[in-house]
Coordinates of C-alpha atoms in Angstrom, one line a residue:
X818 CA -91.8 -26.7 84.4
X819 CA -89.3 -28.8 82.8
X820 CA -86.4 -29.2 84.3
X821 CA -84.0 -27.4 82.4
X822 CA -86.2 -24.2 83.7
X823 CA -85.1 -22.9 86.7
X824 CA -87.8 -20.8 88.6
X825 CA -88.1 -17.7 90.4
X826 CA -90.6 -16.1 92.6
X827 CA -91.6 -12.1 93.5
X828 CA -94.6 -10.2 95.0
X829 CA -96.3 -9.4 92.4
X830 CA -99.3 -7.1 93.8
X831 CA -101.0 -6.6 97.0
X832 CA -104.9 -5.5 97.4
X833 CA -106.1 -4.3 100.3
X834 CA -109.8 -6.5 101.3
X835 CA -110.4 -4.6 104.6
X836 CA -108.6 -2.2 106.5
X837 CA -108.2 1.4 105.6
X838 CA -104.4 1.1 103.9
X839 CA -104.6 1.4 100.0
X840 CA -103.8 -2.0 97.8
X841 CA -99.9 -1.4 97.9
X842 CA -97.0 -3.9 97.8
X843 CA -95.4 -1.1 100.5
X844 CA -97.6 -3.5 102.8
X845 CA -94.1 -5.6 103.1
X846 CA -90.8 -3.9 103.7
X847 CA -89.2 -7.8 102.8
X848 CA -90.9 -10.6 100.8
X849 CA -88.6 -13.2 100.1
X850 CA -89.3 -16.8 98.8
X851 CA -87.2 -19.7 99.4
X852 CA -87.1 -21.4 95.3
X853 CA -86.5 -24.8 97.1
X854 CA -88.8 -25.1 99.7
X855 CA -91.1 -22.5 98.5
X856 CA -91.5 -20.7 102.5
X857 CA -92.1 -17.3 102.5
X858 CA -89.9 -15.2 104.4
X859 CA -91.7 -11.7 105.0
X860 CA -91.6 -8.6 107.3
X861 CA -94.4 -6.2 107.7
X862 CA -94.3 -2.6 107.1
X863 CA -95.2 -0.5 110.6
X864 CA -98.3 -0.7 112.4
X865 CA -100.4 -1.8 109.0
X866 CA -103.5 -4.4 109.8
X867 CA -105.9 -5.7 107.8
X868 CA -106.8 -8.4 105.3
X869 CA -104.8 -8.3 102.1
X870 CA -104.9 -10.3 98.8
X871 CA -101.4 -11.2 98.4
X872 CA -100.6 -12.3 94.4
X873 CA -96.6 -13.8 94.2
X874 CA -95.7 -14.4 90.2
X875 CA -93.6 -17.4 89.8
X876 CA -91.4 -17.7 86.7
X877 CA -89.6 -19.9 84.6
X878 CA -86.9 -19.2 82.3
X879 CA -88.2 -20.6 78.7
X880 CA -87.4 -18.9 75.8
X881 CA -88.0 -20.1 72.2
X882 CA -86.6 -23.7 72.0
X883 CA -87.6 -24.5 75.6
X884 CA -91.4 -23.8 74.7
X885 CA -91.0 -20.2 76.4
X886 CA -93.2 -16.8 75.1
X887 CA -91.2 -16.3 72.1
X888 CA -93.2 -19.1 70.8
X889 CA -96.3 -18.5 72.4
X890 CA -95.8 -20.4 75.7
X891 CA -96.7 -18.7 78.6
X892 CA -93.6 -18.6 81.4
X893 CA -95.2 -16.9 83.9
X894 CA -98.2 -16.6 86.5
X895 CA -99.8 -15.6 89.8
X896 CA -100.9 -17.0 92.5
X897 CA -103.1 -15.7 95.4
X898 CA -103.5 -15.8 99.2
X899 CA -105.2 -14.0 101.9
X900 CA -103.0 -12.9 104.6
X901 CA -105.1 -11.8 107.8
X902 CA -103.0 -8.9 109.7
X903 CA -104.1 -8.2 113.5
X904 CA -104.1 -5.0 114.7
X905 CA -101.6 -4.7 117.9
X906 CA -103.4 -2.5 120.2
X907 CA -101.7 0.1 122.6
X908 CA -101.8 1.9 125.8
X909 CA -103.1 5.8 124.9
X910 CA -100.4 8.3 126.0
X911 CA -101.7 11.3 127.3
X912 CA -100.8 13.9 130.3
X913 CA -102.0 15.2 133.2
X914 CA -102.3 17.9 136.0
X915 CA -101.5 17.1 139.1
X916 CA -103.8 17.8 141.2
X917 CA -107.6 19.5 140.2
X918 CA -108.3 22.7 142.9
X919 CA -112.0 23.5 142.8
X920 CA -113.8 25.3 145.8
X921 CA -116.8 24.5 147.8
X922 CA -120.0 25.1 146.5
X923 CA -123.4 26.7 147.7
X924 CA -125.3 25.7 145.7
X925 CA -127.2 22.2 144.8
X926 CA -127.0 20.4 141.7
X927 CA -124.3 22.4 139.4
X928 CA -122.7 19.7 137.1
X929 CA -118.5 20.6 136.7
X930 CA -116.2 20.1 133.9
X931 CA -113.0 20.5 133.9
X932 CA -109.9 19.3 132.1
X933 CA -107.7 16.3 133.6
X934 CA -106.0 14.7 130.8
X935 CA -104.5 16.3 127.9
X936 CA -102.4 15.9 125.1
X937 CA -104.2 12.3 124.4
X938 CA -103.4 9.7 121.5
X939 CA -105.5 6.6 121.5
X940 CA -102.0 4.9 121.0
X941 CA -98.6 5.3 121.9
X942 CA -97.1 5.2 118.5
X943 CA -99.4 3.7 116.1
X944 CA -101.7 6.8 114.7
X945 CA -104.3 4.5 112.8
X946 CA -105.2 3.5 116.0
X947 CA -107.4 6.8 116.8
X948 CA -109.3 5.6 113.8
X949 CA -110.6 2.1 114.8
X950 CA -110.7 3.1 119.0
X951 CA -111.8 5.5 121.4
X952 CA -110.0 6.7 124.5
X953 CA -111.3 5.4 127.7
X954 CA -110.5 6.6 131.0
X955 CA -112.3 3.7 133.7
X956 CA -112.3 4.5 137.4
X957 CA -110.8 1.5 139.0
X958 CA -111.3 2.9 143.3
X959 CA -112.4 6.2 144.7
X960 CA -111.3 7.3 147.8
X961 CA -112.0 10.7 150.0
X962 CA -110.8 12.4 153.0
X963 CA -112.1 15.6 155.1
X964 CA -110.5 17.6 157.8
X965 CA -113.9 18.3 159.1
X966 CA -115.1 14.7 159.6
X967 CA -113.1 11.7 160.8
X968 CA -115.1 9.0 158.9
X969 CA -115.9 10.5 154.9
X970 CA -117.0 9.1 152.0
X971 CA -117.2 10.2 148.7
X972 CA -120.8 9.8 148.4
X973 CA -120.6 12.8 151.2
X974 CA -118.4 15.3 148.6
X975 CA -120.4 14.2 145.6
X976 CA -123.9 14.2 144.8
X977 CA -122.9 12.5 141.5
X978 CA -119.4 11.0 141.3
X979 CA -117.0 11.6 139.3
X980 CA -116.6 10.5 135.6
X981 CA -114.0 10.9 133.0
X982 CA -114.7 11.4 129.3
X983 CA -112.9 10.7 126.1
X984 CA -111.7 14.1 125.9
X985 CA -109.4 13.5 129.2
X986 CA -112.1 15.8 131.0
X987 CA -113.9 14.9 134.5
X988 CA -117.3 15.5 135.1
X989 CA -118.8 15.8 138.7
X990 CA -121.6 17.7 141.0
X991 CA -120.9 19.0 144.7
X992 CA -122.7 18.7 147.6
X993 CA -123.0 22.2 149.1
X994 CA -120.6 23.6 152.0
X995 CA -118.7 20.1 151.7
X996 CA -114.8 19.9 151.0
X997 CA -112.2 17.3 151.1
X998 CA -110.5 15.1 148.5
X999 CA -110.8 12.9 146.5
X1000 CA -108.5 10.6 145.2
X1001 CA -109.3 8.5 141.9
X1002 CA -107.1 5.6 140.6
X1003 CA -107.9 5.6 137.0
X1004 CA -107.0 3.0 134.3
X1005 CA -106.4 4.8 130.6
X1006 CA -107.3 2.7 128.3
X1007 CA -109.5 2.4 124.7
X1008 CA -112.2 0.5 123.1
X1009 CA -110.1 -2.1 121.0
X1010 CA -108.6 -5.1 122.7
X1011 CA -106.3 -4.9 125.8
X1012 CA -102.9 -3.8 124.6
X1013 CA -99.8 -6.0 125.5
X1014 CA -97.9 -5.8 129.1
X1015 CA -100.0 -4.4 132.3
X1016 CA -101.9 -1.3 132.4
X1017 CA -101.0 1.8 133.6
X1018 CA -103.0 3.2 137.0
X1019 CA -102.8 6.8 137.0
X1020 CA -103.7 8.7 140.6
X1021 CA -105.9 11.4 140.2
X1022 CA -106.8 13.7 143.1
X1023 CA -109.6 15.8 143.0
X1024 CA -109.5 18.6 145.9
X1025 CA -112.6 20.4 146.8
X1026 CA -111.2 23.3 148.9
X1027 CA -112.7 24.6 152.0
X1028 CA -114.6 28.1 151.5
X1029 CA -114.8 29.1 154.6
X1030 CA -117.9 31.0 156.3
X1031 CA -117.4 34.0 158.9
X1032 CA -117.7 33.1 162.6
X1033 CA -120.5 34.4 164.8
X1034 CA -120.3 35.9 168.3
X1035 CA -122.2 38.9 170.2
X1036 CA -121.6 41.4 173.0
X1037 CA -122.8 43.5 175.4
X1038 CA -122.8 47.1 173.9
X1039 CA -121.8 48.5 177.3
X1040 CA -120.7 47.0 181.1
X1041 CA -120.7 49.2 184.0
X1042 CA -118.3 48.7 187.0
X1043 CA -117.6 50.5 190.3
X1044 CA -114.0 52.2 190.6
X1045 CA -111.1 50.6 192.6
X1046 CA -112.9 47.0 191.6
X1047 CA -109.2 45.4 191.1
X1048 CA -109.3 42.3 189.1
X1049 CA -112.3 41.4 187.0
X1050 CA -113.5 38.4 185.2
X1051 CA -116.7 38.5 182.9
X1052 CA -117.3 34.8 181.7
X1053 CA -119.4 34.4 178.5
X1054 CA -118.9 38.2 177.8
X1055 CA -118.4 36.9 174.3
X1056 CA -121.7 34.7 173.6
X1057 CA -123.4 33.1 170.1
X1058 CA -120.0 31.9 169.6
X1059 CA -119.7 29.9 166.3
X1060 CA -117.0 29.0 163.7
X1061 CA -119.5 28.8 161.2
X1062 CA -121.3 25.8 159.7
X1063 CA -121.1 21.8 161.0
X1064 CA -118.0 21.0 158.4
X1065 CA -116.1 24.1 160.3
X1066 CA -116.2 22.6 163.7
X1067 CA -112.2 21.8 163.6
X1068 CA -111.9 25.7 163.9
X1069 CA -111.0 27.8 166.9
X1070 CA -112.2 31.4 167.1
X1071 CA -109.7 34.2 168.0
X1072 CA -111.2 37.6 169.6
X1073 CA -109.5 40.7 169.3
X1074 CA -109.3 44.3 170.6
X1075 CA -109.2 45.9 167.5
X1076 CA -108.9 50.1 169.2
X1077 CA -109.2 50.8 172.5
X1078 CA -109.4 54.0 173.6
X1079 CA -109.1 55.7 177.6
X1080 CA -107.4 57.5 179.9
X1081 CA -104.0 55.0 180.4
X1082 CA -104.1 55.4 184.0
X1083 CA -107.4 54.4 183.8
X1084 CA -106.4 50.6 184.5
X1085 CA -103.8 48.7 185.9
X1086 CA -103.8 45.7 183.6
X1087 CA -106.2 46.7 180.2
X1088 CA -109.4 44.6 178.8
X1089 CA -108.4 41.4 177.4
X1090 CA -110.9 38.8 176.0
X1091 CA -109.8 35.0 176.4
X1092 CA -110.3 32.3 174.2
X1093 CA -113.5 31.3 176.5
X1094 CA -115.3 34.9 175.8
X1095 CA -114.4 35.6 178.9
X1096 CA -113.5 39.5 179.4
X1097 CA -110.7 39.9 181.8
X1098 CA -109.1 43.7 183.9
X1099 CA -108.2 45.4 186.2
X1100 CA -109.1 49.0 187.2
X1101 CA -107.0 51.7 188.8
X1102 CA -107.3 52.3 192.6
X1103 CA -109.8 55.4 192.8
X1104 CA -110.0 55.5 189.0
X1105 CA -113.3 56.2 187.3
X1106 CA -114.3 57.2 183.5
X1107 CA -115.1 55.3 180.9
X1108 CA -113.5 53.3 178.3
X1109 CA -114.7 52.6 174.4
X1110 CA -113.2 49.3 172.8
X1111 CA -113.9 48.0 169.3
X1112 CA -113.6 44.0 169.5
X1113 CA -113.9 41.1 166.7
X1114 CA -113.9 37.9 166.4
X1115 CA -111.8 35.3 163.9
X1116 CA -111.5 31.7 162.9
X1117 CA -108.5 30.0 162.1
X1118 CA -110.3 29.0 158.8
X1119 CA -108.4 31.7 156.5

């Protein structure tokens, strides 16, 4: 331009090449350029990527006796360049429960599903972002602890581990008549490149509750004495004694005279079953007559 024009520069269009925003000069929320040095000063509208055709118009200011369009002159044009805009990636957000309470199973081979994490966004702020990535949720360590055995692995709860899906629910299968739990440390996450700052590990506990089975024990249905016996002991009166299966073995059992029914003189110190089995009394100096007792036994197991 001569130089009694003085130019001037503005965006001029803006056409979206990739990316799923629509061709839109909204793609800049300030476009400024410097008419000396011809920098571009610019500021990008939120959480918009892609690559965009960007046209700026320069201008001058002829008229008719400087050449300008009143004459036919042309005072005006665009120019083009591609600006590539990189999508930011971000940490999902999501929420959790606290803890997942599932009992003991059975049976062999049942596959669970259950929910874990909820309310999930593949991004903390940026919306676009669920339609590029996918949630992730990556077990990082696994860890598992039973009451029933000292040394427990996880391999020993699960016959196939646990997994989480994109739907913030976790997937496993039992092994039958095992508990414990099992604690998880997961890393959320999604399928576009690693977000800014460190990941978040979220603890996840998975407890398999104890169901637990009834005890086992037997009896004599009857035992005869002789009168004016005075103190008796009757080890392994109580015999078959169990707390139930192997993974029960912490348990104690607990026997109990449910009724008990005779004369009271009768004894001098009742029936009373220890926690051996052993049945324990005394009879009544030149007592005789008989005695009907209704007994169980218990586990500290619930």
């Amino acid at each position: 331009a001569p130089e009694c024009h003085n130019l001037s520069y503005a965006l001029d269009e803006v056409q979206t090449l990739t990316g799923r925003w629509p061709s839109s000069t909204a793609l800049f929320t300030r476009f400024d350029v410097d008419t000396e040095s011809g920098n571009i000063s610019l500021t990008l509208a939120q959480y918009w990527s892609g690559t965009f055709r960007v046209g700026i118009r320069a201008t001058d200011t002829g008229n008719d006796i400087t050449g300008g369009p009143e004459i036919g002159g042309v005072n005006s044009s665009v120019v083009f360049f591609t600006l590539v805009v990189k999508t930011v990636n971000e940490a999902p957000a999501y929420k959790h429960v606290e803890r997942l309470v599932v009992p003991e199973t059975a049976v062999a081979g049942v596959r669970q599903q259950h929910a874990y994490f909820f309310n999930i966004t593949t991004g903390t702020g940026d919306v676009n972002l669920g339609d590029l990535f996918q949630v992730t949720f990556s077990i990082v360590s696994s860890s598992c602890t039973s009451a029933a055995y000292a040394d427990f692995s996880c391999d020993s709860l699960f016959a196939s581990p646990p997994a989480f899906a994109a739907d913030g629910s976790v997937t496993f299968t039992l092994r039958p008549g095992q508990f414990g739990t099992a604690t998880l440390l997961v890393r959320p996450g999604n399928t576009g490149p690693a977000p800014p700052g460190d990941a978040v590990l979220v603890s996840a506990v998975i407890q398999v509750a104890d169901v637990n089975a009834p005890p086992t024990c037997s009896f004599p249905p009857a035992l005869a004495v002789v009168e004016s016996a005075g103190a008796l002991r009757f080890p392994s009166f109580m015999t078959n004694l169990s707390v139930g299966p192997e993974n029960e073995r912490y348990q104690h059992l607990v026997f109990e005279i449910e009724t008990a029914l005779f004369p009271a003189e009768l004894f001098d110190s009742p029936p009373l079953i220890s926690p051996d089995g052993t049945l324990m009394m005394q009879t009544g100096d030149g007592r005789h007559g008989s005695a009907g007792l209704t007994l169980s036994c218990w586990d500290n197991g619930g």
